[in-house]
Amino acid sequence: MAQINPNFIKHIQQELPNGLHLDEFIDYCLKPLRKSIRVNTLKISATDFQALMQPKGWHFEAIPWCNDGFWVTFEQEPVIGNLIEHIQGLFYVQEASSMLPPIALFDNLSLTHPTILDVASAPGSKSTQMAAMMQNNGLLVANEYSSSRVKVLHANMLRMGVYNTALTHFDGRVFGEYMYEQFDAILLDAPCGGEGTIRKDSNALKNWQLEDVIAIAETQQELITSAFLALKPGAEMVYSTCTLSQLENQQICQFLKQQYPNEVEFVPLDKLFNGADKACTPEGFLHVWPQTYDSEGFFVAKIKKLASVARLKKQPKPQKVFPFTDIPAKDLQILSHYLLKQYQISLPQNSQIKVRDKECWLFPQSIMPLIGKMRYQRIGIKLADILKKGFKIKHEALIALTTDNFTGEPSIELDANSAVNFLKGRDIAVTDLSIEQQHYLQAQVHGEMRVLHSGATLGMVKYLGHRLKNGLPRELVNDNACM
Ligand SMILES: C[S@@+](CC[C@H](N)C(=O)[O-])C[C@H]1O[C@@H](n2cnc3c(N)ncnc32)[C@H](O)[C@@H]1O
């Protein structure tokens, strides 16, 4: 049972808007949260995903503000994180209200290849949502301050097949200095007190103290100022939190407006979707209370930068070390031919292949003007190893760049049992496959090939005649994978 600190109740009572009642607020805080997911349209359409999961006893209810988001109920509750489809990155478990900030940011964003910053990204629900909305075009700089959370962010990006990113690992307060007026759009999903998360985390309000709210608000003021400096003139940013106190929400936005009265404009969100007006504040922000949409509490503000503002710190010196070189034209030809012939992969437009040591990397083209401005943990994805003769595709590239069940390449669709075995790191005996597949394999040359399940890539195997040798990277082996 969730525990709500009495000091919090006293505090929030004064902030509840007209028409909302404290009793109802507390009732909702104590109610379990509805489960929601977002379909990853980098891998599967929302329609196809529903068609795939409905026979497995999933029921879907559309989330009004996100075309790819659904509240889900199950005939039999699965361990969702271990499902094949989850491991394949076909969907992301994401709270419904947490889908709002990217929806607000992309509303009226007309650029097809924008350069976007996500200041506080981990674990990556909104970064992966934005990458899907960008369809892997443009550039998403995804930053995270906590080292352990950068790892989770990275794993989620790979699972979801995202490759238009550069990951950075900084305190978000540096962007105004290092990336002054560089971004077409910015999401600042700020670290916050998490008051809106009580339905998921029963301890979220147990030790609530006003001093903590005040302390974190200071960080938020610095983060919003830094993000505003990093935004191009004329561009828009979203400030969001999963907390409820005005100190961390409205007052942070007002703080920015006080600093830049002529350059800050609040963009009203009352028409963002049908029913958005229910959550809209007089300033045009969305302040979602748990009872507004039967969700977590959330706050979303959209801010337009009307004109350039002065730097607060002088331009830093460029970084010199960049350990990547261009791939020689001849090698690019050989690599492109291998990817196309073996896996029907055409290299994405607006990308560049770079080489470091014995590895080829796929970089988003739009990172190039930002090279040298700051240090990147990782750019794009690893594409292939360079062998003595030729190349060998990397697992992360295979699952990101092959999205359909092509017929021109050697590949095998595994049934659910074999798919689970594959994800557990086991080899697949050819005798476990259907008679048609066994005949198909007899006509193939021994060597690497792709395995799929439900039309989405699982990974690579080496066909050895009597078995398919498992090529899943060891760190991705999941002993708990299930159907
Ligand atoms: C609300 S969470 C972000 C959730 C994320 N946007 C998502 O949708 O999955 C806030 C994140 O900010 C990170 N953080 C904390 N202090 C930070 C700072 N000074 N700069 C950047 N990120 C910070 C936290 O580690 C945390 O991962």
Short mmCIF file of N, CA and C in Angstrom, two decimals, residues 52 110 131 245 263 319 326 342 365 392 407 410 461 468:
data_model
loop_
_atom_site.label_atom_id
_atom_site.label_comp_id
_atom_site.label_asym_id
_atom_site.label_seq_id
_atom_site.Cartn_x
_atom_site.Cartn_y
_atom_site.Cartn_z
N LEU A 52 -0.63 -9.27 -34.17
CA LEU A 52 0.29 -10.29 -33.68
C LEU A 52 -0.06 -10.71 -32.25
N SER A 110 8.32 20.73 -38.55
CA SER A 110 8.14 20.36 -39.96
C SER A 110 9.41 19.82 -40.60
N ALA A 131 13.10 8.79 -31.66
CA ALA A 131 13.81 8.18 -32.80
C ALA A 131 12.81 7.51 -33.74
N SER A 245 4.37 19.34 -8.09
CA SER A 245 4.51 20.65 -7.44
C SER A 245 4.83 21.75 -8.44
N GLU A 263 12.39 36.76 -25.28
CA GLU A 263 12.76 35.63 -26.15
C GLU A 263 11.96 34.37 -25.87
N GLN A 319 37.31 20.12 -29.61
CA GLN A 319 37.99 18.86 -29.24
C GLN A 319 38.78 18.39 -30.46
N ASP A 326 37.32 8.14 -42.72
CA ASP A 326 36.37 7.74 -43.76
C ASP A 326 36.73 6.37 -44.30
N GLN A 342 23.87 -10.33 -49.03
CA GLN A 342 23.66 -11.29 -47.95
C GLN A 342 22.42 -10.97 -47.12
N GLN A 365 24.51 11.32 -40.73
CA GLN A 365 25.21 12.40 -41.44
C GLN A 365 25.21 13.70 -40.62
N LYS A 392 32.07 -8.64 -41.80
CA LYS A 392 31.04 -9.43 -41.13
C LYS A 392 30.12 -8.48 -40.38
N THR A 407 12.70 -11.66 -49.22
CA THR A 407 12.70 -13.03 -49.75
C THR A 407 13.98 -13.33 -50.51
N PRO A 410 19.15 -15.47 -47.93
CA PRO A 410 18.93 -16.65 -47.11
C PRO A 410 18.51 -16.26 -45.70
N VAL A 461 22.69 -16.70 -37.55
CA VAL A 461 23.18 -18.04 -37.26
C VAL A 461 24.18 -18.42 -38.35
N LEU A 468 21.90 -24.90 -36.92
CA LEU A 468 22.12 -23.46 -37.09
C LEU A 468 22.88 -23.02 -35.84
#
